[in-house]
Amino acid sequence: MSENCVKENCVWKLKRYGRFLPKAKVTGETYSWKVFESSESTGQLELVILESGHLLISQAEELLEGFFLPSVHSFLKIHQKSDSLLFHMTLKGESRMIRLQFDGSTRPEAVEFCCKAVQKLKEYLPVGPQEPHVATPSKTPTETPQAVAKVPEESLSIKHLSQYFLGERGLSLPLAYHHFTLPSGDVEDLLRLCLFDCGFPAFVEEVESKLKGLTQE
């Protein structure tokens, strides 16, 4: 099965994930698609929508994209075409697109899984048909090595993220991570509530221990 929902956490297998940055901020150069594919050597691509509203796209231990769906209305538009979804993001002068092609034993099954993902996404924001002028990526990447070198890296490994939160290494978060925004006004109250919980210090220690374990993988 390429789709599984347990307690509202939904997982779909992906055949391809494409990343496109239309314009370099300084040079104004145009780029093509960079395509990732599921395989035994690189790992399975997956789309996950958590009960909390977080959308995650990963391959093996690499997190490729992450959004908090309740907060993306102002900068994210999603369009569906057959078994694929196109995400178009514009935020703080930066514009980028990603494309997801769903996996299935047959093309109709892949379309069915894509439609189920659309139903879930529509709980948070509209999903329309693909606009006819939008280009889509081919099976293989078409950009030149020079162009690839200039495109900012959008993925991070779980190991590197764990080392970052433990203070063991510096990290410049890629563009994909700049879209996440916490609800204003709620963070301080949440932190106070956690600090009043007598079990919170032990929880923090356990999280730190788990993070250290992830850095050893």
GROMACS .gro file of C-alpha atoms in nm:
model
  217
    1MET     CA    1   0.000   0.000   0.000
    2SER     CA    2   0.122   0.350  -0.086
    3GLU     CA    3  -0.106   0.527   0.159
    4ASN     CA    4  -0.160   0.472   0.529
    5CYS     CA    5  -0.345   0.680   0.788
    6VAL     CA    6  -0.323   0.603   1.158
    7LYS     CA    7  -0.485   0.842   1.407
    8GLU     CA    8  -0.496   1.109   1.135
    9ASN     CA    9  -0.121   1.079   1.060
   10CYS     CA   10  -0.115   1.003   0.686
   11VAL     CA   11   0.177   0.866   0.483
   12TRP     CA   12   0.201   0.838   0.104
   13LYS     CA   13   0.486   0.689  -0.098
   14LEU     CA   14   0.621   0.913  -0.374
   15LYS     CA   15   0.776   0.816  -0.704
   16ARG     CA   16   0.951   1.149  -0.761
   17TYR     CA   17   1.014   1.481  -0.590
   18GLY     CA   18   1.125   1.779  -0.800
   19ARG     CA   19   1.266   2.110  -0.679
   20PHE     CA   20   1.274   2.431  -0.884
   21LEU     CA   21   1.404   2.777  -0.798
   22PRO     CA   22   1.290   3.012  -1.078
   23LYS     CA   23   1.531   3.293  -1.001
   24ALA     CA   24   1.858   3.351  -0.822
   25LYS     CA   25   1.818   3.660  -0.603
   26VAL     CA   26   2.145   3.822  -0.707
   27THR     CA   27   2.214   3.712  -1.065
   28GLY     CA   28   1.856   3.670  -1.188
   29GLU     CA   29   1.952   3.347  -1.367
   30THR     CA   30   1.684   3.089  -1.447
   31TYR     CA   31   1.715   2.728  -1.329
   32SER     CA   32   1.553   2.399  -1.423
   33TRP     CA   33   1.421   2.115  -1.211
   34LYS     CA   34   1.634   1.900  -0.985
   35VAL     CA   35   1.464   1.561  -0.948
   36PHE     CA   36   1.490   1.301  -0.670
   37GLU     CA   37   1.358   0.947  -0.731
   38SER     CA   38   1.272   0.659  -0.502
   39SER     CA   39   1.512   0.367  -0.538
   40GLU     CA   40   1.681   0.097  -0.334
   41SER     CA   41   2.006   0.293  -0.326
   42THR     CA   42   1.866   0.636  -0.232
   43GLY     CA   43   1.562   0.527  -0.029
   44GLN     CA   44   1.185   0.570  -0.048
   45LEU     CA   45   1.042   0.919  -0.091
   46GLU     CA   46   0.745   0.984   0.138
   47LEU     CA   47   0.487   1.253   0.202
   48VAL     CA   48   0.362   1.268   0.561
   49ILE     CA   49   0.081   1.486   0.698
   50LEU     CA   50   0.075   1.468   1.077
   51GLU     CA   51  -0.229   1.511   1.298
   52SER     CA   52  -0.071   1.837   1.418
   53GLY     CA   53  -0.092   1.982   1.066
   54HIS     CA   54   0.275   1.947   0.980
   55LEU     CA   55   0.359   1.836   0.626
   56LEU     CA   56   0.691   1.655   0.581
   57ILE     CA   57   0.864   1.524   0.268
   58SER     CA   58   1.155   1.288   0.329
   59GLN     CA   59   1.383   1.035   0.166
   60ALA     CA   60   1.546   0.780   0.396
   61GLU     CA   61   1.705   0.997   0.671
   62GLU     CA   62   1.687   1.324   0.472
   63LEU     CA   63   1.414   1.578   0.542
   64LEU     CA   64   1.351   1.754   0.209
   65GLU     CA   65   1.061   1.984   0.299
   66GLY     CA   66   0.862   2.083   0.604
   67PHE     CA   67   0.555   2.307   0.644
   68PHE     CA   68   0.304   2.386   0.916
   69LEU     CA   69  -0.010   2.380   0.703
   70PRO     CA   70  -0.230   2.604   0.922
   71SER     CA   71   0.015   2.892   0.866
   72VAL     CA   72   0.089   2.868   0.490
   73HIS     CA   73  -0.215   3.039   0.336
   74SER     CA   74  -0.029   3.363   0.266
   75PHE     CA   75   0.260   3.216   0.067
   76LEU     CA   76   0.169   2.865  -0.060
   77LYS     CA   77  -0.052   2.758  -0.352
   78ILE     CA   78  -0.111   2.393  -0.447
   79HIS     CA   79  -0.231   2.256  -0.780
   80GLN     CA   80  -0.310   1.896  -0.879
   81LYS     CA   81  -0.258   1.732  -1.217
   82SER     CA   82  -0.332   1.361  -1.244
   83ASP     CA   83  -0.092   1.181  -1.003
   84SER     CA   84   0.112   1.493  -0.919
   85LEU     CA   85   0.096   1.796  -0.693
   86LEU     CA   86   0.268   2.127  -0.762
   87PHE     CA   87   0.355   2.355  -0.467
   88HIS     CA   88   0.429   2.720  -0.550
   89MET     CA   89   0.575   2.930  -0.265
   90THR     CA   90   0.643   3.302  -0.254
   91LEU     CA   91   0.774   3.452   0.070
   92LYS     CA   92   0.989   3.757   0.149
   93GLY     CA   93   1.091   3.804  -0.214
   94GLU     CA   94   1.189   3.438  -0.258
   95SER     CA   95   0.995   3.218  -0.500
   96ARG     CA   96   1.028   2.844  -0.545
   97MET     CA   97   0.830   2.540  -0.660
   98ILE     CA   98   0.827   2.173  -0.574
   99ARG     CA   99   0.647   1.886  -0.747
  100LEU     CA  100   0.542   1.552  -0.600
  101GLN     CA  101   0.455   1.249  -0.814
  102PHE     CA  102   0.276   0.977  -0.619
  103ASP     CA  103   0.370   0.610  -0.636
  104GLY     CA  104   0.136   0.320  -0.704
  105SER     CA  105   0.129  -0.024  -0.860
  106THR     CA  106  -0.062   0.133  -1.152
  107ARG     CA  107  -0.114   0.487  -1.279
  108PRO     CA  108  -0.483   0.491  -1.170
  109GLU     CA  109  -0.377   0.381  -0.821
  110ALA     CA  110  -0.118   0.661  -0.806
  111VAL     CA  111  -0.389   0.910  -0.910
  112GLU     CA  112  -0.615   0.771  -0.636
  113PHE     CA  113  -0.346   0.822  -0.370
  114CYS     CA  114  -0.284   1.175  -0.497
  115CYS     CA  115  -0.658   1.252  -0.468
  116LYS     CA  116  -0.662   1.122  -0.110
  117ALA     CA  117  -0.370   1.350  -0.024
  118VAL     CA  118  -0.559   1.640  -0.182
  119GLN     CA  119  -0.861   1.564   0.040
  120LYS     CA  120  -0.635   1.586   0.345
  121LEU     CA  121  -0.466   1.906   0.225
  122LYS     CA  122  -0.803   2.071   0.164
  123GLU     CA  123  -0.863   2.060   0.539
  124TYR     CA  124  -0.604   2.340   0.556
  125LEU     CA  125  -0.602   2.528   0.224
  126PRO     CA  126  -0.749   2.517  -0.130
  127VAL     CA  127  -0.603   2.284  -0.393
  128GLY     CA  128  -0.678   2.371  -0.754
  129PRO     CA  129  -0.613   2.216  -1.096
  130GLN     CA  130  -0.268   2.281  -1.238
  131GLU     CA  131  -0.235   2.605  -1.425
  132PRO     CA  132  -0.159   2.538  -1.796
  133HIS     CA  133   0.145   2.767  -1.813
  134VAL     CA  134   0.338   2.591  -1.533
  135ALA     CA  135   0.621   2.366  -1.651
  136THR     CA  136   0.672   2.025  -1.490
  137PRO     CA  137   0.996   1.830  -1.447
  138SER     CA  138   1.091   1.541  -1.671
  139LYS     CA  139   1.216   1.206  -1.543
  140THR     CA  140   1.576   1.316  -1.527
  141PRO     CA  141   1.725   1.647  -1.409
  142THR     CA  142   1.795   1.894  -1.691
  143GLU     CA  143   1.999   2.161  -1.515
  144THR     CA  144   2.368   2.212  -1.580
  145PRO     CA  145   2.629   2.132  -1.312
  146GLN     CA  146   2.698   2.506  -1.278
  147ALA     CA  147   2.331   2.578  -1.207
  148VAL     CA  148   2.305   2.297  -0.954
  149ALA     CA  149   2.601   2.434  -0.763
  150LYS     CA  150   2.429   2.770  -0.720
  151VAL     CA  151   2.097   2.631  -0.597
  152PRO     CA  152   2.081   2.640  -0.214
  153GLU     CA  153   2.064   2.299  -0.048
  154GLU     CA  154   1.709   2.237   0.077
  155SER     CA  155   1.749   1.908   0.266
  156LEU     CA  156   1.909   1.826   0.599
  157SER     CA  157   1.987   1.492   0.757
  158ILE     CA  158   1.833   1.401   1.092
  159LYS     CA  159   2.186   1.354   1.227
  160HIS     CA  160   2.290   1.709   1.135
  161LEU     CA  161   1.969   1.857   1.278
  162SER     CA  162   2.023   1.666   1.603
  163GLN     CA  163   2.382   1.795   1.627
  164TYR     CA  164   2.255   2.148   1.564
  165PHE     CA  165   1.998   2.137   1.847
  166LEU     CA  166   2.259   1.990   2.082
  167GLY     CA  167   2.492   2.280   2.002
  168GLU     CA  168   2.754   2.048   1.852
  169ARG     CA  169   2.767   2.219   1.511
  170GLY     CA  170   2.665   2.539   1.340
  171LEU     CA  171   2.398   2.532   1.075
  172SER     CA  172   2.255   2.771   0.821
  173LEU     CA  173   1.898   2.659   0.769
  174PRO     CA  174   1.806   2.628   0.400
  175LEU     CA  175   1.519   2.819   0.243
  176ALA     CA  176   1.266   2.539   0.296
  177TYR     CA  177   1.296   2.584   0.675
  178HIS     CA  178   1.229   2.960   0.664
  179HIS     CA  179   0.858   2.912   0.592
  180PHE     CA  180   0.766   2.776   0.933
  181THR     CA  181   0.609   3.025   1.173
  182LEU     CA  182   0.486   2.959   1.526
  183PRO     CA  183   0.145   3.097   1.627
  184SER     CA  184   0.204   3.443   1.774
  185GLY     CA  185   0.134   3.491   2.144
  186ASP     CA  186   0.113   3.120   2.229
  187VAL     CA  187   0.480   3.028   2.272
  188GLU     CA  188   0.542   3.196   2.608
  189ASP     CA  189   0.225   3.055   2.763
  190LEU     CA  190   0.314   2.709   2.637
  191LEU     CA  191   0.667   2.736   2.779
  192ARG     CA  192   0.535   2.852   3.120
  193LEU     CA  193   0.295   2.559   3.127
  194CYS     CA  194   0.579   2.316   3.051
  195LEU     CA  195   0.800   2.463   3.324
  196PHE     CA  196   0.525   2.424   3.583
  197ASP     CA  197   0.505   2.052   3.498
  198CYS     CA  198   0.725   1.861   3.746
  199GLY     CA  199   0.792   1.596   3.481
  200PHE     CA  200   0.922   1.845   3.224
  201PRO     CA  201   1.294   1.841   3.328
  202ALA     CA  202   1.302   1.462   3.296
  203PHE     CA  203   1.136   1.492   2.956
  204VAL     CA  204   1.402   1.741   2.842
  205GLU     CA  205   1.678   1.503   2.956
  206GLU     CA  206   1.515   1.218   2.766
  207VAL     CA  207   1.489   1.430   2.450
  208GLU     CA  208   1.857   1.525   2.480
  209SER     CA  209   1.949   1.158   2.522
  210LYS     CA  210   1.749   1.062   2.212
  211LEU     CA  211   1.908   1.344   2.011
  212LYS     CA  212   2.255   1.222   2.110
  213GLY     CA  213   2.153   0.874   1.995
  214LEU     CA  214   2.049   1.009   1.656
  215THR     CA  215   2.387   1.175   1.607
  216GLN     CA  216   2.553   0.832   1.634
  217GLU     CA  217   2.345   0.673   1.356
   0.00000   0.00000   0.00000
